[in-house]
Coordinates of C-alpha atoms and ligand atoms in Angstrom, one line a residue:
X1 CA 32.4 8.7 20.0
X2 CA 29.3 8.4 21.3
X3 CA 28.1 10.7 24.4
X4 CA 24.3 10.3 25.4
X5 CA 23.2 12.7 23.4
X6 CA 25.5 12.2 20.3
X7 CA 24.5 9.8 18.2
X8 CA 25.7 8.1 15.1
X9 CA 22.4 8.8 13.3
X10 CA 18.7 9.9 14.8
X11 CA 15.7 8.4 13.4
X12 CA 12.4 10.9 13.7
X13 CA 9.7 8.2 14.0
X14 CA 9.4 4.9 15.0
X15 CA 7.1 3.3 12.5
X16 CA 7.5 0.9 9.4
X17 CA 10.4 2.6 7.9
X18 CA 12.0 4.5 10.8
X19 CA 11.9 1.0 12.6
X20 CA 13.8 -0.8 9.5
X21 CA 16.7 1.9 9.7
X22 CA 17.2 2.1 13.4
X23 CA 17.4 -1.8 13.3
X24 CA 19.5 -1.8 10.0
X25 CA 22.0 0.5 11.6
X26 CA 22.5 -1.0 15.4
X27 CA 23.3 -4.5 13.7
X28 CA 26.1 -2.9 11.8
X29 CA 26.9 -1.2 15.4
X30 CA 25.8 2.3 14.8
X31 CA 24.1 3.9 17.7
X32 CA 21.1 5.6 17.2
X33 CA 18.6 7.5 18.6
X34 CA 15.1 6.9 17.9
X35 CA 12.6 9.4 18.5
X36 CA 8.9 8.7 18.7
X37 CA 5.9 11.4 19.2
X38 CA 3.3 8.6 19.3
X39 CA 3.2 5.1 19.4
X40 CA 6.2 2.8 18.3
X41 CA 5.1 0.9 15.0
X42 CA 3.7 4.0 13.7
X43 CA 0.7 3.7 10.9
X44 CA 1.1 0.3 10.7
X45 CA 1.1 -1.5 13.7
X46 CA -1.2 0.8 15.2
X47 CA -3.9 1.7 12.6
X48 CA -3.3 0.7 9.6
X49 CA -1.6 -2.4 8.2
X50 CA -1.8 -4.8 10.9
X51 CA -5.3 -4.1 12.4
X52 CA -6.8 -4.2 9.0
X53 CA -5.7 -7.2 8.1
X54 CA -6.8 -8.6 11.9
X55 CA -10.0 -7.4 11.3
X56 CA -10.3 -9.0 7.9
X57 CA -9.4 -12.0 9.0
X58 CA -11.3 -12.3 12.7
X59 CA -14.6 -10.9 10.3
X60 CA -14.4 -14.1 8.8
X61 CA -15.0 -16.3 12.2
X62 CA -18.9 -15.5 12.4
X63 CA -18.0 -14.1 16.4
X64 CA -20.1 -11.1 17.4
X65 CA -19.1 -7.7 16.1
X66 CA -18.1 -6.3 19.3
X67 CA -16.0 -9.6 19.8
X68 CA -14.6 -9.0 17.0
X69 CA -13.3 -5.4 17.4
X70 CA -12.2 -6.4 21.2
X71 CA -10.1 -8.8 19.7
X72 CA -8.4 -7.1 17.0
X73 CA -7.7 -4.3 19.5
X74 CA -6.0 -6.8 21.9
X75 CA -4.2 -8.7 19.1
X76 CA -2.9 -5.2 17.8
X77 CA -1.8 -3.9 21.1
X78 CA -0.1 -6.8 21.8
X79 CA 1.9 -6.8 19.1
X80 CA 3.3 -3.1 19.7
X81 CA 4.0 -4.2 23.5
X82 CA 6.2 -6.6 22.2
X83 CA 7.8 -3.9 19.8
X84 CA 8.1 -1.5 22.8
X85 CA 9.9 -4.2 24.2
X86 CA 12.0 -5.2 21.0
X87 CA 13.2 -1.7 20.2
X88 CA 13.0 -0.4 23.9
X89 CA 16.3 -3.1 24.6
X90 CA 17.5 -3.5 21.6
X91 CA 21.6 -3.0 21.6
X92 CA 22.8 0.3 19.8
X93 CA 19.1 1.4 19.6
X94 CA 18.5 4.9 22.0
X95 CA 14.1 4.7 22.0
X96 CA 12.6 8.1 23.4
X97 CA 9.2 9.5 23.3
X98 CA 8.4 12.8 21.9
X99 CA 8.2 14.8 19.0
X100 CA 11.8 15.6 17.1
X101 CA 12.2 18.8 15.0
X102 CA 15.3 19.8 13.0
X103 CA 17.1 22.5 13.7
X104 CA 20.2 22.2 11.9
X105 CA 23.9 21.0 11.7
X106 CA 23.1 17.3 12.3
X107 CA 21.1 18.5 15.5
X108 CA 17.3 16.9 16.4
X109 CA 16.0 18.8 19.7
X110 CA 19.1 18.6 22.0
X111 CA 20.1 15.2 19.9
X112 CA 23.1 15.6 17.4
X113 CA 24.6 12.9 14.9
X114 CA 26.0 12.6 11.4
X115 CA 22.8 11.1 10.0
X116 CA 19.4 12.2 10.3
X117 CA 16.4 10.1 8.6
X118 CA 12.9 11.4 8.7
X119 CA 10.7 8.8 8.7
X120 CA 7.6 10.5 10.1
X121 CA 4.8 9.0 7.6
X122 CA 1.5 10.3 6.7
X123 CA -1.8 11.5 8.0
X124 CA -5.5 10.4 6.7
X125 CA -6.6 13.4 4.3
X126 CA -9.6 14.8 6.2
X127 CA -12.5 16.2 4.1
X128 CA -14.8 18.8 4.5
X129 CA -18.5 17.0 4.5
X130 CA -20.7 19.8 5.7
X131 CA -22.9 19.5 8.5
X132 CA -20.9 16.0 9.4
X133 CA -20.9 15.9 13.3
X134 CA -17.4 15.1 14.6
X135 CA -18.8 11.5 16.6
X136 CA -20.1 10.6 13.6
X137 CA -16.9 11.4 11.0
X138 CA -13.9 8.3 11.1
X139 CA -10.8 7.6 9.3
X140 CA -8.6 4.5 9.8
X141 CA -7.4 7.1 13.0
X142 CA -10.9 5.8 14.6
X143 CA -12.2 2.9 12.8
X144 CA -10.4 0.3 14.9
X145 CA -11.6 2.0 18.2
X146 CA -15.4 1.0 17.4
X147 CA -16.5 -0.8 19.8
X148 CA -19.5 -2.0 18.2
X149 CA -20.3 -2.2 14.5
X150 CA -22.1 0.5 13.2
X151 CA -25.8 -0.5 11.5
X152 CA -24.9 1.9 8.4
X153 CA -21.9 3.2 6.9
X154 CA -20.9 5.1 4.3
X155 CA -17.6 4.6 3.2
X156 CA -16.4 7.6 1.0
X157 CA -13.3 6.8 -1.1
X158 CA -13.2 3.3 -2.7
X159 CA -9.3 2.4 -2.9
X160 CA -7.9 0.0 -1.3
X161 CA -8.7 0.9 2.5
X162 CA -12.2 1.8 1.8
X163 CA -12.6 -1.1 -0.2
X164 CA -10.7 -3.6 2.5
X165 CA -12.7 -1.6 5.0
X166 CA -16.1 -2.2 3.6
X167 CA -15.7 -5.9 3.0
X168 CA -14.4 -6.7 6.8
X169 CA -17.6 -4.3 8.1
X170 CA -20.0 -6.2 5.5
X171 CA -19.3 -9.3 7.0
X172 CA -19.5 -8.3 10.3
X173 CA -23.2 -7.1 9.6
X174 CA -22.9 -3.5 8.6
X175 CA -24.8 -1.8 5.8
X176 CA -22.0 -0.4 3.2
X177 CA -22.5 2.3 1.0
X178 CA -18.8 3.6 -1.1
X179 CA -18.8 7.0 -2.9
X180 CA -16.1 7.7 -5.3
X181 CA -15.6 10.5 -7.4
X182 CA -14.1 8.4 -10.1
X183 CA -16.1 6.1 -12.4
X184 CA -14.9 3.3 -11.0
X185 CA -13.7 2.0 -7.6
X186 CA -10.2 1.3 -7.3
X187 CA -9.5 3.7 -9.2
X188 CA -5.7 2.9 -10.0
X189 CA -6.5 -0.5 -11.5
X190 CA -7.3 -1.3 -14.5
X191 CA -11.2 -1.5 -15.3
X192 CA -11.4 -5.0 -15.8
X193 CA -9.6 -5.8 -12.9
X194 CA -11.4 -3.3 -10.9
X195 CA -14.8 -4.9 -12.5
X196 CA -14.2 -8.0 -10.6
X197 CA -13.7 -6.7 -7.4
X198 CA -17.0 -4.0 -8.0
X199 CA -18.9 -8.1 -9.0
X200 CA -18.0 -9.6 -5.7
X201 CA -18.4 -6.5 -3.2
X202 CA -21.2 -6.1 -4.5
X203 CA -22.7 -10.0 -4.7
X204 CA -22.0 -9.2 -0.7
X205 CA -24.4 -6.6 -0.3
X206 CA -22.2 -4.0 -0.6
X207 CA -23.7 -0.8 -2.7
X208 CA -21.2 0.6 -4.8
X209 CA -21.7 4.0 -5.9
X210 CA -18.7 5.4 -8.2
X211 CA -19.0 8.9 -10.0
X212 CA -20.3 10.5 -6.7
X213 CA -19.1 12.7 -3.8
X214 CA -20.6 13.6 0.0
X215 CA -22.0 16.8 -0.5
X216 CA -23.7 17.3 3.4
X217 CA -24.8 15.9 5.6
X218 CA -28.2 16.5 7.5
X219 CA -28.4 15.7 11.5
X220 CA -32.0 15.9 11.2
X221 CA -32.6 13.1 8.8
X222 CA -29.6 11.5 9.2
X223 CA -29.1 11.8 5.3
X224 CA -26.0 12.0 3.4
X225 CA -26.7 13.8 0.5
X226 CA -24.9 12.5 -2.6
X227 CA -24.1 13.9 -6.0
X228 CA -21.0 14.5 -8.8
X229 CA -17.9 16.4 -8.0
X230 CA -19.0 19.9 -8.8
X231 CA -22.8 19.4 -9.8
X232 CA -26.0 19.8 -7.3
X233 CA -26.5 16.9 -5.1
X234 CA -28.7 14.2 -6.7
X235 CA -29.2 11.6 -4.4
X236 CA -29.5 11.2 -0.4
X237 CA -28.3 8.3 1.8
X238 CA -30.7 7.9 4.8
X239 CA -30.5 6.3 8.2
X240 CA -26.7 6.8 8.4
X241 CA -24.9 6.7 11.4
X242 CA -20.9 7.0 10.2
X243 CA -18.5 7.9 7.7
X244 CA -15.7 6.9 7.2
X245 CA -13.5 8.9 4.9
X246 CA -10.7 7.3 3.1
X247 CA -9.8 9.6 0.6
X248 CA -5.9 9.6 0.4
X249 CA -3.1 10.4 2.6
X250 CA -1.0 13.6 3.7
X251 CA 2.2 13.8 4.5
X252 CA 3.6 14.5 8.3
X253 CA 6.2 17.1 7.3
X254 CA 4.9 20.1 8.8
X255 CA 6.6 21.0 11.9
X256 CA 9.8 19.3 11.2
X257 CA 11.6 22.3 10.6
X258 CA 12.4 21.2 7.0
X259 CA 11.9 24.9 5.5
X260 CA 14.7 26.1 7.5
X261 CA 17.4 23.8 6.4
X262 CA 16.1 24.6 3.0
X263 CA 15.1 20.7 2.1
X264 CA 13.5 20.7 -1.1
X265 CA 9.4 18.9 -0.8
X266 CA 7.2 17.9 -3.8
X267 CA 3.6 18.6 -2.4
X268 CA 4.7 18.0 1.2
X269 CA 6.5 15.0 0.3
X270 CA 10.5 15.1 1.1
X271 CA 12.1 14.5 -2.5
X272 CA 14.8 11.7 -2.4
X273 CA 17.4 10.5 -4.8
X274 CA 17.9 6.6 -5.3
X275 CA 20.2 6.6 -2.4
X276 CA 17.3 7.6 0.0
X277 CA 19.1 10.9 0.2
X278 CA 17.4 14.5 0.4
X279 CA 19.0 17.8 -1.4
X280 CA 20.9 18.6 2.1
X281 CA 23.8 16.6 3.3
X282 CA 23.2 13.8 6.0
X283 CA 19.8 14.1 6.0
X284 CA 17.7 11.1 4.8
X285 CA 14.0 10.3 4.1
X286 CA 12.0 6.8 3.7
X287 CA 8.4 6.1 3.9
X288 CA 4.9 7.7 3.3
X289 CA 6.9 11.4 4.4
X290 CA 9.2 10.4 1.3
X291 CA 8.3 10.8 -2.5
X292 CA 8.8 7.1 -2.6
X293 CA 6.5 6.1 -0.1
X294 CA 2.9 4.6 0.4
X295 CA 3.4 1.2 1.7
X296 CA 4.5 -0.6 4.4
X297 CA 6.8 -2.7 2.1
X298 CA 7.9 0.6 0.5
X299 CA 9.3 1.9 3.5
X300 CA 11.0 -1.1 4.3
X301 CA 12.5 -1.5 0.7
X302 CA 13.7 2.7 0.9
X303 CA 14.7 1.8 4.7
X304 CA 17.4 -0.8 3.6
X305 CA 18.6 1.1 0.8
X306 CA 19.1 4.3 3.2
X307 CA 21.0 1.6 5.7
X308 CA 23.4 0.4 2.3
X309 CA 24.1 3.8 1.7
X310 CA 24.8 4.8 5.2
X311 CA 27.4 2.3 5.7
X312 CA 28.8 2.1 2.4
X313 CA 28.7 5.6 0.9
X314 CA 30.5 4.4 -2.5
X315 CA 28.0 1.5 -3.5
X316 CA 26.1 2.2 -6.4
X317 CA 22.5 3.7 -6.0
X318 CA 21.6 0.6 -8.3
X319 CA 17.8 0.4 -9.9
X320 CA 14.7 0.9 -8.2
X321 CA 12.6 -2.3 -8.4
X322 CA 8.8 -2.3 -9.2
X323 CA 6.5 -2.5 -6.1
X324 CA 3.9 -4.5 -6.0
X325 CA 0.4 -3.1 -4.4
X326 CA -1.7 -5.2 -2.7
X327 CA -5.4 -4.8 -1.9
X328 CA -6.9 -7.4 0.2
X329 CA -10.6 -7.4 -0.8
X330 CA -12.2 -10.8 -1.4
X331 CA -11.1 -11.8 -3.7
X332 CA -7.7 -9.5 -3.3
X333 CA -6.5 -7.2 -6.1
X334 CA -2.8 -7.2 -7.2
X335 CA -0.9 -5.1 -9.3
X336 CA 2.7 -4.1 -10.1
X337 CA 4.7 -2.1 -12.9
X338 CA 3.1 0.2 -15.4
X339 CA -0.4 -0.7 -17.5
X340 CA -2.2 1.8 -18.9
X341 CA -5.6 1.2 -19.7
X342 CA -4.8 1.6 -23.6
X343 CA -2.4 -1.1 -24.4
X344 CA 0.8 0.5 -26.3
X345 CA 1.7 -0.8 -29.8
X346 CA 4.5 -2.7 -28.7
X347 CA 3.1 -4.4 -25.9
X348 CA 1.2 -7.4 -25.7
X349 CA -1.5 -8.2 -23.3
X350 CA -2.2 -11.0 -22.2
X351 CA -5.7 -11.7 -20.0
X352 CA -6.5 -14.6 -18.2
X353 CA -10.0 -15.6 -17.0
X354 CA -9.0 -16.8 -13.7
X355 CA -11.8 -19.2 -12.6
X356 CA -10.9 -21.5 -15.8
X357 CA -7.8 -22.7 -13.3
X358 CA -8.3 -25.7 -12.2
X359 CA -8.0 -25.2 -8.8
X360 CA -10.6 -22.3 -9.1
X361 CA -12.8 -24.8 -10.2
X362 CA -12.1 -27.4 -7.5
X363 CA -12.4 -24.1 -4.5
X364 CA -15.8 -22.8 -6.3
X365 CA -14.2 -19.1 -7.5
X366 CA -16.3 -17.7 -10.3
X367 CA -14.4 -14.8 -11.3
X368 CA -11.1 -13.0 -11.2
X369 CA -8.8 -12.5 -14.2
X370 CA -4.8 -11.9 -14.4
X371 CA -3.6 -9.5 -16.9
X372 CA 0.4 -9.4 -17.9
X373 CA 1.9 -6.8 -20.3
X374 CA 4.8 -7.8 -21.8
X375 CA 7.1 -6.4 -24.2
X376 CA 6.5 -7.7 -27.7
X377 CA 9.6 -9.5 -29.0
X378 CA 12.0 -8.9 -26.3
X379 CA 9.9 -10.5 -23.9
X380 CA 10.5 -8.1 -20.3
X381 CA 7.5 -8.4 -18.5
X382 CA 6.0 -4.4 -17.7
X383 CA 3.3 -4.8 -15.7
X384 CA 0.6 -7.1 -14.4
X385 CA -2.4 -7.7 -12.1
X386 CA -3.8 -10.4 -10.6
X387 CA -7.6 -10.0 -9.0
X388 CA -8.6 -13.4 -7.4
X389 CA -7.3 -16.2 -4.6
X390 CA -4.2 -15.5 -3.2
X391 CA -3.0 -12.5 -5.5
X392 CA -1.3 -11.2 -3.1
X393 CA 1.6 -13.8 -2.9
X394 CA 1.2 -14.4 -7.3
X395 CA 1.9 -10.9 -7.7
X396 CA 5.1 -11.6 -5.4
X397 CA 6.7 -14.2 -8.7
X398 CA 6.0 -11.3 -10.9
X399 CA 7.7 -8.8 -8.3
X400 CA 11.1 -11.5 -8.3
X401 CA 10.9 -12.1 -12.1
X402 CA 10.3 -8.7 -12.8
X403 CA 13.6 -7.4 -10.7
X404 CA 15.9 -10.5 -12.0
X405 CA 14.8 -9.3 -15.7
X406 CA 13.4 -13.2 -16.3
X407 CA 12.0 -12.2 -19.8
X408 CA 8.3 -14.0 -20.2
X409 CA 9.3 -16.5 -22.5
X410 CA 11.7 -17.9 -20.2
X411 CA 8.7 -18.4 -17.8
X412 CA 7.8 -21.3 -20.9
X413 CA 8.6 -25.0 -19.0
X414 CA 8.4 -23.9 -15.3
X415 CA 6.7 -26.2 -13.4
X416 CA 4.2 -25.2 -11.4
X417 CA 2.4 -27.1 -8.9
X418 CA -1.0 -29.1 -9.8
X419 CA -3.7 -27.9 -8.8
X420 CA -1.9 -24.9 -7.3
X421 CA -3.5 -21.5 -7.6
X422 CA 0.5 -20.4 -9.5
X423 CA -0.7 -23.1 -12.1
X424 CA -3.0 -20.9 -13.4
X425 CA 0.4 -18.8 -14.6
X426 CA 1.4 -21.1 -16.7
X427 CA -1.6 -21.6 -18.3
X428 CA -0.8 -17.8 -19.0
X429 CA 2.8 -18.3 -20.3
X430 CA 1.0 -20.9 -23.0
X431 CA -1.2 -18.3 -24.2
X432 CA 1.7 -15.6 -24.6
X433 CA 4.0 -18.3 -26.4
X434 CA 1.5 -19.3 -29.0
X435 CA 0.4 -15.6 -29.6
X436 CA 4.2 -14.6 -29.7
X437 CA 4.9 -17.5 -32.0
X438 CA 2.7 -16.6 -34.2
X439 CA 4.2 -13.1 -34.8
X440 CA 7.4 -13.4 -34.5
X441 CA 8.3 -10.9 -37.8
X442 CA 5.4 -7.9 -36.7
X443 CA 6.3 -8.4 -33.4
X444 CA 10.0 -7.6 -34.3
X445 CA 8.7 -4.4 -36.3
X446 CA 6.6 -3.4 -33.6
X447 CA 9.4 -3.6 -31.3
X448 CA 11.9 -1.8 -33.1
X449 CA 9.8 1.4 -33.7
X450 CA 8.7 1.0 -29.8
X451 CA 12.8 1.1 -29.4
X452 CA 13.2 4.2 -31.7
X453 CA 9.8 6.1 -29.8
X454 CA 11.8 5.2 -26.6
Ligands
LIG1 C1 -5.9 1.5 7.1 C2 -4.6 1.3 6.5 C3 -4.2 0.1 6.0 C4 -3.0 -0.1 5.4 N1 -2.7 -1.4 4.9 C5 -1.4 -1.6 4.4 C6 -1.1 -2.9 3.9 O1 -1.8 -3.8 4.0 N2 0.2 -3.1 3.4 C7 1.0 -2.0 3.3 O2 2.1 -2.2 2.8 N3 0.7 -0.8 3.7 C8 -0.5 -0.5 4.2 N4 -0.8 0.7 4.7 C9 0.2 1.8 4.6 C10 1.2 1.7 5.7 O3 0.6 1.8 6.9 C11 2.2 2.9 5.5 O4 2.6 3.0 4.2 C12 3.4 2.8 6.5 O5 3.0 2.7 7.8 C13 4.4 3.9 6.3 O6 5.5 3.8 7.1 P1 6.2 5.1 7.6 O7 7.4 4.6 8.4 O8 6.4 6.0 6.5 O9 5.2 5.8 8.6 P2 4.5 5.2 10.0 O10 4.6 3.8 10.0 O11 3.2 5.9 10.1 O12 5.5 5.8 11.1 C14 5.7 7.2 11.3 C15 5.9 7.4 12.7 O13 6.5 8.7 12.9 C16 6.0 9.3 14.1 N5 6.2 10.8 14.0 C17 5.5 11.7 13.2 N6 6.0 12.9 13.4 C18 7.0 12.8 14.3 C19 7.9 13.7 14.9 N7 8.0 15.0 14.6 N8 8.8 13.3 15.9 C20 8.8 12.0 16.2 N9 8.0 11.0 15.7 C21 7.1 11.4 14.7 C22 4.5 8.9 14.1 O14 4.0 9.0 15.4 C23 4.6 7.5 13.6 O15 4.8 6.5 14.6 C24 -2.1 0.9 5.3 C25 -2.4 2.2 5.8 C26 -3.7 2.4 6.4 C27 -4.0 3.7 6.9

C-alpha cells in the first residue's frame, strides 16, 4: 500500500537516467517518489547534452554571439519547463525537490520503499591551474551562461566536449586554443580517425595543441603558460581571457550515505551487476553515478534494464549491448565496440576513405574515413568508427547489426540508398568480401588459433 511517504520505489535524481526509471515504473503502476536536489533533467537537459547540441546547431545561423547564447539559454529552459511540467503531473510519479541521502532499510530522508535507485550522475572534474582567477575558470557548469563570446579561449581537454565546445565557440568568432596531455585529441579514438577530426578543426582556425598541460596562469599578462605533464612549462598562451576545463567527469556519490549501508564503489562509481543491481538488496544504480555510465543513451539503456528487472525479478540479466559514442564535431566522430590501435591477428580491418562516396563528392566533404573490425572468418563485426557526415546515425546500423549478431558478410546485397551517405557502407561490405574471399583457408587458420587464445 502506498501512504504518502511509502513508496513503491524512490528515485535519487531527476536527470537522464533517474527520469527513464521513474517513468518506466509509473506506466507499469508503481508509485514512486522522485527526489531532485537541482534542476529536473539533470546534466543533460541543463548543461550538457541538449544545450551543446543547441549551441552547435544555432552557431551555424551566422546571428550574433550574444544572440546566440540568449537563444540557446531560452530553448534549453524551455525545454526543462515542460519536463517540470511532464514529471511534476505525471500519474504514479511523486516529484520533490531536495537533496535525498540513504539511511538504510529501504529509507531515503523520511521516504521509504522496496526499491531505491541512485541515479545522481556526475560532476565536471575541476583542475588545479595555478594563479587561474575564479571569473575566468569554466566548465560545461558555466559555459552556457556566457552571455557573450569570449575573444580567446583556451580549451584544456580535447575529448568530445572540449572538442564539440571549440568548434560551436570557433564559429561563433572566438579564438580556440585545446591542450591535451595526450598526443592526440580525442584521445579514445583511433589515430586515424582522430587525424580527421585534428584536419578539419584545425582548417577552422582552431589551434590544436596535444602533448601539453596548463601549468599557470599569470593575471598580469594574461598568459597561460603551457608545457608537458610533468616537465617545466615551455610555451605561454597570451591575451587569454577563459578556460574552460573539460578534463573528465566525477562521480556524485559523496554524500549519499552509501559507506554506511556498506555498497561496494569502483573509484567513486557504484559497481552494478547486468541487472542494474548494487551489492545490497533493493538498491539500484544507472547513469554517470553507475560503473556503466557516461552517456545520456547509457543511462537510458541501464534505466530500462533496472525497470525489467524491477518488475520482473526472474527475467534473465541477458547481454550487455555495445554503446555507441558520439562526438558531434564537424564532421562528427563515431565509434562503437572494441578497436585497439594494433589490429589483432584475427581480425580484419577494413578502412574506408570516406570522401570517395558518392554523395561526399556531390556535398563537397574532403575527408573522413570509416574503419570496421571484423572477425576474420566468422564474420561478427567488433568494432567500428565512422568520422564524417552524419556518423552519428551510420554508427546507429552498426549499433543494431552489432546487437542482432548480423555477421558482416551478410551485410553483402543490402541495398542501400543512392547517393545516400549509408551507401558509402556498402562500398565497405565490397571491400571486406573480396579481401575475405580471397583468404578464405588463412583466414580459417587465423581464426581458429584466435578461438584457442580466447
Ligand atoms: C557538455 C556535455 C555534453 C554532453 N553531451 C552528450 C551527448 O551529446 N550525448 C550523450 O549521450 N551524453 C552527453 N553528455 C553526458 C550526459 O549528460 C550524461 O551522461 C547524462 O546526463 C547522465 O545521466 P544521469 O542520469 O546519470 O545524470 P544527470 O542527468 O546529471 O542527473 C543526475 C541528477 O541527480 C541530481 N542529484 C545529484 N545528487 C542528488 C541527491 N543527493 N539528491 C537528489 N538529487 C540529486 C542532480 O541534480 C541531477 O539532476 C554530455 C555531458 C556534458 C557535460
Amino acid at each position: 500500500m502506498t501512504t504518502e511517504n511509502t513508496h513503491d520505489a524512490i528515485v535519487i535524481g531527476a536527470g537522464s537516467g533517474g527520469l527513464t526509471v521513474a517513468v518506466g515504473l509509473s506506466t507499469f503502476g508503481k508509485s514512486v517518489a522522485l527526489i531532485e536536489a537541482n534542476l529536473v533533467g539533470g546534466d543533460c537537459t541543463n548543461v550538457g547534452c541538449i544545450p551543446s547540441k543547441l549551441l552547435l546547431h544555432h552557431s551555424t545561423t551566422g546571428a550574433l554571439a550574444g544572440d546566440v547564447l540568449s537563444t540557446v539559454r531560452q530553448r534549453r529552459d524551455d525545454l526543462r519547463k515542460h519536463e517540470e511540467d511532464e514529471y511534476g503531473t505525471t500519474d504514479n510519479i511523486d516529484l520533490r525537490y531536495g537533496h535525498a541521502r540513504l539511511v538504510g532499510d529501504g529509507a531515503v530522508t523520511s521516504l521509504r520503499a522496496d526499491h531505491v535507485i541512485i541515479s545522481t550522475g556526475s560532476s565536471p572534474r575541476r583542475l588545479a591551474v595555478d594563479g587561474l582567477p575564479g571569473d575566468r575558470y569554466l566548465t560545461n557548469d558555466e559555459l552556457f551562461e556566457l552571455t557573450e563570446a569570449p575573444a580567446k579561449m583556451v580549451i584544456v581537454g580535447a575529448g568530445p566536449i572540449g572538442m564539440e565546445m571549440a568548434v560551436a565557440f570557433r564559429r561563433l568568432g572566438t579564438e580556440i586554443v585545446v591542450l591535451d596531455a595526450a598526443p592526440q585529441i580525442l584521445p579514445l579514438m583511433l589515430p586515424d580517425a582522430a587525424a580527421v577530426v585534428a584536419r578539419t578543426t584545425t582548417a577552422m582556425g582552431i589551434k590544436l595543441m596535444p602533448g601539453l598541460v596548463a601549468h599557470g596562469f599569470d593575471v598580469d599578462t594574461i598568459s597561460l603558460a603551457v608545457g608537458p605533464l610533468g616537465g617545466p612549462p615551455t610555451d605561454a598562451i597570451n591575451d587569454v581571457d577563459v578556460v574552460l576545463v573539460a578534463v573528465g567527469r566525477v562521480p556524485n556519490s559523496e554524500g549519499l550515505g552509501l559507506e554506511d549501508l556498506g555498497i561496494e564503489t569502483d573509484r567513486g562509481r557504484i559497481v552494478i551487476d547486468g541487472k542494474g543491481r548494487t551489492n545490497v538488496d533493493g538498491v539500484w544504480a544507472v547513469g554517470d553515478v553507475s560503473t556503466e555510465g557516461a552517456t545520456t543513451h547509457a543511462a537510458n539503456a541501464w534505466g530500462r534494464r533496472v525497470i525489467k528487472h524491477i518488475v520482473a525479478p526472474l527475467a534473465p540479466a541477458g547481454a550487455r549491448p555495445d554503446h555507441p559514442a558520439v562526438t558531434y564535431t564537424s564532421p562528427e566522430a563515431a565509434t562503437i565496440g572494441d578497436q585497439p590501435v594494433e589490429v589483432p591477428g584475427d581480425v580484419r580491418r577494413i578502412s574506408y576513405d570516406f570522401s570517395k562516396a558518392d554523395r561526399a563528392y556531390t556535398d563537397g566533404v574532403e575527408d573522413g574515413v570509416i574503419i570496421v573490425d571484423i572477425r576474420r572468418f566468422s564474420g561478427k563485426v567488433i568494432g567500428a568508427t565512422v568520422v564524417g557526415p552524419r556518423a552519428g546515425e551510420l554508427i546507429s546500423i552498426f549499433s543494431l547489426g552489432m546487437k542482432a549478431g548480423v555477421r558482416f558478410h551478410k551485410w553483402y546485397g543490402t541495398v542501400w540508398p543512392y547517393p545516400s551517405y549509408a551507401d558509402a557502407l556498402g562500398a565497405v561490405v565490397d571491400e571486406y568480401m573480396v579481401a575475405a574471399m580471397k583468404s578464405v583457408p588463412s583466414d580459417a587458420l587465423r581464426w581458429a588459433r584466435g578461438q584457442l587464445r580466447r
